[in-house]
Each structure stands twice: as structure tokens, then as C-alpha cells.
Short mmCIF file of C-alpha atoms in Angstrom, two decimals:
data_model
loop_
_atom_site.label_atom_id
_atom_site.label_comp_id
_atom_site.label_asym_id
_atom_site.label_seq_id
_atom_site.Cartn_x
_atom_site.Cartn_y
_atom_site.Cartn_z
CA UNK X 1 156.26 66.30 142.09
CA UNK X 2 158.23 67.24 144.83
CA UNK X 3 154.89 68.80 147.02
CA UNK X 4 154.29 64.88 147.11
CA UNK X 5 156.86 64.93 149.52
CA UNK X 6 154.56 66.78 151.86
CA UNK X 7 151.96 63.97 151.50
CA UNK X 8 154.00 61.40 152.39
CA UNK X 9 152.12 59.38 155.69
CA UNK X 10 155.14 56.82 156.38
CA UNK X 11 158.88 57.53 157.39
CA UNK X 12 160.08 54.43 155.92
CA UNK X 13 158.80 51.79 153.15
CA UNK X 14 158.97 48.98 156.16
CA UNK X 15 156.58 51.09 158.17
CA UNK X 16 154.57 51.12 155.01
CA UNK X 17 154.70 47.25 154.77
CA UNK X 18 154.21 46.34 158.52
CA UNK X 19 150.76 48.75 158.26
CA UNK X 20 149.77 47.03 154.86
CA UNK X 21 150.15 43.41 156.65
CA UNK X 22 148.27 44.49 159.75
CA UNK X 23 145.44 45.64 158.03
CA UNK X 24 145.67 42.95 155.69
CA UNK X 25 145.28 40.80 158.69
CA UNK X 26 142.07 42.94 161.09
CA UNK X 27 140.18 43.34 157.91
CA UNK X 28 138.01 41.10 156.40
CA UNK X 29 138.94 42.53 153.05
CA UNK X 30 137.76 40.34 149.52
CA UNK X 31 140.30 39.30 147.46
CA UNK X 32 140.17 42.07 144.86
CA UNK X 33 140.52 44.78 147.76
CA UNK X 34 143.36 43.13 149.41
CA UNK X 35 145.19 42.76 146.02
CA UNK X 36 144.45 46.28 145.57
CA UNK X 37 145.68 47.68 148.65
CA UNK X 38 148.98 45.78 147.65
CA UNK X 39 149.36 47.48 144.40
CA UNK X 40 148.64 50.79 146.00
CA UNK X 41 151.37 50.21 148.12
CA UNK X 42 154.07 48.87 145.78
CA UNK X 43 153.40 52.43 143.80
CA UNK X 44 153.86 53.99 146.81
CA UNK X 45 157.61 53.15 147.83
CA UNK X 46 158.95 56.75 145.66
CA UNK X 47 156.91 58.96 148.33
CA UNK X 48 155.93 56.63 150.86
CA UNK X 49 152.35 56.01 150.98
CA UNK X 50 151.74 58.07 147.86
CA UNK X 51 150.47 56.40 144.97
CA UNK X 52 150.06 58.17 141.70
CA UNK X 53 148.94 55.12 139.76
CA UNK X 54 145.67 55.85 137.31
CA UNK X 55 142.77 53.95 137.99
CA UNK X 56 142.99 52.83 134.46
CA UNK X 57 146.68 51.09 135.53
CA UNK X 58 144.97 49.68 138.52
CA UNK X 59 141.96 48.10 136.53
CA UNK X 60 144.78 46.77 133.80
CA UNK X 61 147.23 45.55 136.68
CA UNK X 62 144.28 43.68 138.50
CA UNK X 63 142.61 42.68 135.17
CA UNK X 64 139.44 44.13 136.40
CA UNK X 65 137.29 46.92 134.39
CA UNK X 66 137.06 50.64 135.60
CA UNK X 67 134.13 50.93 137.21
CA UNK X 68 135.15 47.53 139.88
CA UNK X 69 138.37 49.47 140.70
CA UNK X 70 136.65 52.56 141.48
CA UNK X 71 133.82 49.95 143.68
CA UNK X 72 137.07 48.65 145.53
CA UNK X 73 138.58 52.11 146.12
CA UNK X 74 135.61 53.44 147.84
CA UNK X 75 135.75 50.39 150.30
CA UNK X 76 139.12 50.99 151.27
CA UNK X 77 137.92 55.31 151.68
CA UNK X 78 135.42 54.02 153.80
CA UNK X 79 137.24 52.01 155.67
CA UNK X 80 139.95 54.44 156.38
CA UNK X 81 142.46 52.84 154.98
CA UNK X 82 143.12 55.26 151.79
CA UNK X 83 142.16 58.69 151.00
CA UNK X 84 142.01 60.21 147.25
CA UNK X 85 143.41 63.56 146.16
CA UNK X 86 142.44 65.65 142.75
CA UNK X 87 145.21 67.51 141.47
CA UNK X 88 145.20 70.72 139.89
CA UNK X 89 147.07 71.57 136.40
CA UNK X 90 149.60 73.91 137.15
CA UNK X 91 149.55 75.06 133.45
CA UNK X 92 146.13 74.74 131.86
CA UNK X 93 144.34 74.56 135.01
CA UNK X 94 141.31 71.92 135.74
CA UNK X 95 141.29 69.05 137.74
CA UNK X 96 144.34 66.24 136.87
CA UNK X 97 144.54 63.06 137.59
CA UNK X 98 143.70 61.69 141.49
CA UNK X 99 146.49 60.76 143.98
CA UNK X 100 145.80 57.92 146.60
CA UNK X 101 147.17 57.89 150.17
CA UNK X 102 147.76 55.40 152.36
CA UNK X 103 146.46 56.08 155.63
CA UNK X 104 148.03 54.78 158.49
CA UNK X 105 144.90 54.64 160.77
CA UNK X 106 145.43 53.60 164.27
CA UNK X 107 143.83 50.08 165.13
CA UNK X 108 142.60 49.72 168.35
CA UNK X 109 141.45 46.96 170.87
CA UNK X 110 138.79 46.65 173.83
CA UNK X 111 139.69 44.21 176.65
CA UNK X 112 136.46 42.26 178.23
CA UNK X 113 136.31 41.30 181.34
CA UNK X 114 137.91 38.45 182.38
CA UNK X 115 135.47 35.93 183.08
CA UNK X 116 135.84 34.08 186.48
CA UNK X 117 137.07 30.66 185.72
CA UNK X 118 135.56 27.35 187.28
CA UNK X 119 136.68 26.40 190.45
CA UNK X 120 139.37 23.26 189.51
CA UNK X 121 140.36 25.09 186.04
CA UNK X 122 142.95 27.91 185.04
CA UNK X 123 141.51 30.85 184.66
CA UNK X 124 140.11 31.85 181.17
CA UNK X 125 142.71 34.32 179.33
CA UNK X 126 141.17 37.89 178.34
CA UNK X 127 139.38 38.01 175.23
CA UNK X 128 140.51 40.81 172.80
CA UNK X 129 137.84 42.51 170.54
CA UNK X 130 139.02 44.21 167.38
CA UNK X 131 137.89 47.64 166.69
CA UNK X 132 138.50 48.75 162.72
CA UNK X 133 138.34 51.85 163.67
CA UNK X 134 139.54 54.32 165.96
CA UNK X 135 136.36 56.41 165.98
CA UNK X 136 134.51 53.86 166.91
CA UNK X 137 133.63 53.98 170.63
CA UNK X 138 131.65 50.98 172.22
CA UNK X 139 129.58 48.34 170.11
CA UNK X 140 129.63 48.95 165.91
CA UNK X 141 125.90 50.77 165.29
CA UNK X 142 123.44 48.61 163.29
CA UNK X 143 123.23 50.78 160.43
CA UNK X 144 127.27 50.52 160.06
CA UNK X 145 127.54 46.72 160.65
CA UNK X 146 125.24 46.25 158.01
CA UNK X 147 126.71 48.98 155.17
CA UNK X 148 129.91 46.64 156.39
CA UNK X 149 128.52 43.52 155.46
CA UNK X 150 127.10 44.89 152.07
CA UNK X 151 130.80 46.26 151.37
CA UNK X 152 132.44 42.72 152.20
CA UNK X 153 130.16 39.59 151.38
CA UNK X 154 129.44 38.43 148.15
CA UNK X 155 126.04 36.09 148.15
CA UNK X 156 125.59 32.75 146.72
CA UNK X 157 122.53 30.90 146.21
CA UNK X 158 122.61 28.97 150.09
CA UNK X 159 121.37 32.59 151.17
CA UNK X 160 118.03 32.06 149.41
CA UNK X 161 116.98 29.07 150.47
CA UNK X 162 114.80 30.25 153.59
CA UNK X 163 113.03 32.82 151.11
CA UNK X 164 113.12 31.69 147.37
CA UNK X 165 111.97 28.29 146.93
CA UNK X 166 114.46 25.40 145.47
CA UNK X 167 112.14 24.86 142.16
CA UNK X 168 112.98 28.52 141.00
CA UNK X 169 116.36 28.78 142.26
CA UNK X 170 117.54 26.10 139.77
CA UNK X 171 115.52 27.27 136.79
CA UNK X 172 116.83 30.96 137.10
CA UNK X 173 120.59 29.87 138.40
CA UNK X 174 121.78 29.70 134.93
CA UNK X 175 120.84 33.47 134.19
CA UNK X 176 120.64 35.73 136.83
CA UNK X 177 122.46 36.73 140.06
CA UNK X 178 121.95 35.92 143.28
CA UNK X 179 120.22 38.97 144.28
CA UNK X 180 118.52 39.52 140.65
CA UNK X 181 116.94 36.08 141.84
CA UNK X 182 115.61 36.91 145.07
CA UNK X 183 114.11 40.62 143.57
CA UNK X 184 112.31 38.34 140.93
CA UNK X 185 110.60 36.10 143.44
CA UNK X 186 109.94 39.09 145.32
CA UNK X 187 107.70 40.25 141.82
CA UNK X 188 106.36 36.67 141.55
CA UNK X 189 104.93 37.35 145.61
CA UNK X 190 103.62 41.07 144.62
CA UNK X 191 101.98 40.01 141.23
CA UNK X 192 100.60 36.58 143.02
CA UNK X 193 98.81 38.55 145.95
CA UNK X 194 97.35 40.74 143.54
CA UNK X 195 96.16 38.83 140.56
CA UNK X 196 95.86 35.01 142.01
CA UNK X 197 94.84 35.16 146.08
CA UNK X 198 93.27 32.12 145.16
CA UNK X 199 95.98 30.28 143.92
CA UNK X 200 98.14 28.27 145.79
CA UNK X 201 101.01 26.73 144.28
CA UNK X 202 102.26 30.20 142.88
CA UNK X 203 106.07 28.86 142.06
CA UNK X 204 104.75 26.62 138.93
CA UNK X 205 103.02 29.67 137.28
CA UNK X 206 106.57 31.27 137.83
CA UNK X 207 108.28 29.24 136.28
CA UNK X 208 106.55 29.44 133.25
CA UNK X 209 106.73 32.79 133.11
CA UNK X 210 110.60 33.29 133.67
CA UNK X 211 110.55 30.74 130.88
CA UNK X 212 108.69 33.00 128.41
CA UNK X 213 110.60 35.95 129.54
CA UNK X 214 114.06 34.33 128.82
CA UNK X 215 112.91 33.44 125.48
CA UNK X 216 111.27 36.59 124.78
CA UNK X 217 115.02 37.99 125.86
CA UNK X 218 116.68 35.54 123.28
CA UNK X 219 114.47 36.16 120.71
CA UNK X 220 114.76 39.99 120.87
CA UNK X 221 111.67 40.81 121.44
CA UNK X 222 111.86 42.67 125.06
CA UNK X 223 111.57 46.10 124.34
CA UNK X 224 112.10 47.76 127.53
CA UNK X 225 113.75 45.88 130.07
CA UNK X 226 113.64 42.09 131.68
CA UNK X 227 112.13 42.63 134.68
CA UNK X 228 109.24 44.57 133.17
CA UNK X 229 108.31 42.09 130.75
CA UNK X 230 108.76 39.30 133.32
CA UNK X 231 106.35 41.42 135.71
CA UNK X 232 103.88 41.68 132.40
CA UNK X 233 104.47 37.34 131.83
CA UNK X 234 103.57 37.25 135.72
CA UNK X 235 100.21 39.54 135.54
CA UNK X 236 99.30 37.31 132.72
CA UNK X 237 99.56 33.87 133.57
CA UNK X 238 98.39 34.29 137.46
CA UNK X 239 95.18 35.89 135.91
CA UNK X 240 94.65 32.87 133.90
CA UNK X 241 95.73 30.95 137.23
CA UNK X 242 93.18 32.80 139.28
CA UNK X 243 90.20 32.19 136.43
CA UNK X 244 90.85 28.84 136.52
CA UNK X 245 90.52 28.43 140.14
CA UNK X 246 87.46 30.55 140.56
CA UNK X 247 85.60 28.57 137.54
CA UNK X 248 86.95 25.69 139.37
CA UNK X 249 84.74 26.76 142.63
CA UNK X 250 81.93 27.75 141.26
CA UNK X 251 81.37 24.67 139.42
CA UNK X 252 81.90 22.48 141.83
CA UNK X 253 79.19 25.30 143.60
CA UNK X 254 76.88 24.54 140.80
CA UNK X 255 77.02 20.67 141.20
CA UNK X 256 76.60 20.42 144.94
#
């Protein structure tokens, strides 16, 4: 235990704190990850910055299961903030039980030029841009500021509204996730195009199938797996759809 001594990233439990509350404060952690980093830290006050708490203690401490506690703790790796260990069994050999550490990365901050002020007015005060991380040199790459909003932001149904129409939003609300959601309207699109060009109004037939496929779920008669059946439900009731339509057209063909 005591070659946890030579971990140890803090001098002193305050320094500990002070780092916790600044990076509580420049990143735009989610609530599980900030109470996590907290927890991480109150284990950590014996070798400061050391934690030796099992992920199963985390996931009981934070109520959470297993596998979101491991999610959280590879936010905070890639963020910087912690780094995990595997420890060797002095005895019987094999890999024990993880360690995390607390890493005190340094937070940095780019000054922009102060803008010239209006003649008549103060002038404006320079702007400070936060930087999360010290690696980081100039503007945060595309590819990282999105892999940054996938790790923080949780969707709700407002983000659908330009893509998924309103009518099957609220009939698949009740059962699905946001993003389950928009992938299933993104089957109703690929099934539509290629089984009912001719139909219009594609979010009625989709409806209806959903429909079917939630009962079929309930009734225990999927099988394989929901999406597959609902893609099966789809191909099915556009082709009657597209039938429909083209014996519309040709009879109205017929009696001109």
C-alpha cells in the first residue's frame, strides 16, 4: 500500500479540493460525472489523489449500475481529468483491482484581442476563452468538438423536430429513446423510397406499422429483434401503400 505513496499527484488534500472545484467549474460535466469526480476525490484524501474505490462501490455509492460508472469514468480519462491503474497480485499474480488518479491537468486560457471600443464608450474588457486542455493549441478540431458533445449532452425530443415529424414523435415517445426514434424514422425514409416512391404521406403508413410492431413486441411474438420486425411491418404496408396508389393511376388512366 505504501508504493501508493509514489502515486500520489497532490501535496495537500486542499490542493486536491481547490483542483476538484476548478474543474468542476471549466467543465461542462453532467451530473453523474461531476458527482463522480467528487466521490473519487473523497476516497482519495489517505494518498492524495489516489482512489482505490471498486467500480462496484462507485456504481452502489452513486446508485447507478456497472456498466454507467465505467461510461462516466472514460469521460473523465478522456478528458484528462483521471487516469486508471491495474494492479498486479503480489502473491498469486494476475491483474487486481484498478486504481484511479486524479490528475491535476493544467487549465489554460487564450486572451483575444481587445476589440477597439466606440468612440464615446469605455473600452470593451478582454474576453477570456477557456481551453480544457493544455494540449490543445488554437481552435478545438471538428472531429473533437463533436466526440465532446456526444460525451456531454443528453437529447430530448426538441432535437427531432426539424427531422422526425410531430405525428410520430408522440406515438413512439412512450417507448423508445430519443435517438432509437430518430434511427426508426430514418428506416421509415429507406423502406418508403424503396417500396412506395409513389406515396406521399409516408408518416401515416408508419404509424401503423410501429403500432403492429409494439404489439407484436407485447405479444411475444418478435423473434429476432424490434427494429427488424419493424423494418419487415414497414416493407409490408408501403407495398400495399404503393399498390394502392398505382391502381389508383391507372384507373383513373382507364377512365379518361
Amino acid at each position: 500500500m505504501e508504493n501508493l505513496r509514489e502515486l500520489e499527484t497532490f501535496s495537500s488534500v486542499e490542493e486536491m479540493d481547490n483542483f476538484i472545484s476548478k474543474a468542476l467549474e471549466y467543465f461542462d460535466l453532467c451530473e453523474l460525472d461531476r458527482r463522480l469526480l467528487r466521490l473519487l476525490a473523497g476516497h482519495s484524501c489517505k494518498f492524495i489523489g489516489v482512489s482505490w474505490l471498486k467500480v462496484e462501490s462507485m456504481a452502489n455509492a452513486l446508485r447507478v449500475s456497472y456498466k454507467t460508472v465505467q461510461r462516466a469514468l472514460k469521460r473523465l480519462k478522456e478528458l484528462g481529468i483521471i487516469k486508471r491503474i491495474r494492479t498486479l497480485r503480489p502473491t498469486r499474480g494476475g491483474f487486481g483491482a484498478s486504481i484511479t488518479i486524479i490528475c491535476p491537468i493544467e487549465l489554460t486560457y487564450r486572451e483575444e484581442a481587445t476589440k477597439e471600443a466606440p468612440e464615446g464608450t469605455q473600452e470593451a474588457s478582454a474576453h477570456k476563452e477557456t481551453f480544457y486542455f493544455k494540449t490543445y493549441s488554437g481552435d478545438i478540431k471538428y472531429t473533437q468538438d463533436i466526440k465532446y458533445i456526444r460525451q456531454q449532452a443528453e437529447l430530448d425530443y426538441s432535437y427531432l423536430t426539424e427531422f422526425v415529424p410531430e405525428e410520430f414523435i408522440q406515438v413512439v415517445k412512450p417507448f423508445v429513446s430519443p435517438e432509437e426514434a430518430y434511427s426508426l424514422w430514418g428506416k421509415v425514409q429507406v423502406v418508403a423510397k424503396k417500396y412506395a416512391p409513389s406515396v406521399l404521406d409516408i408518416v401515416e403508413p408508419a404509424i401503423r406499422a410501429f403500432k403492429a410492431s409494439v404489439l407484436a413486441y407485447k405479444m411475444r411474438r418478435i423473434k429476432k429483434s424490434f427494429g427488424a420486425y419493424f423494418w419487415g411491418a414497414l416493407s409490408g404496408i408501403f407495398s400495399v401503400e404503393q399498390r394502392r396508389v398505382a391502381g389508383a393511376k391507372l384507373w383513373n388512366w382507364l377512365g379518361e
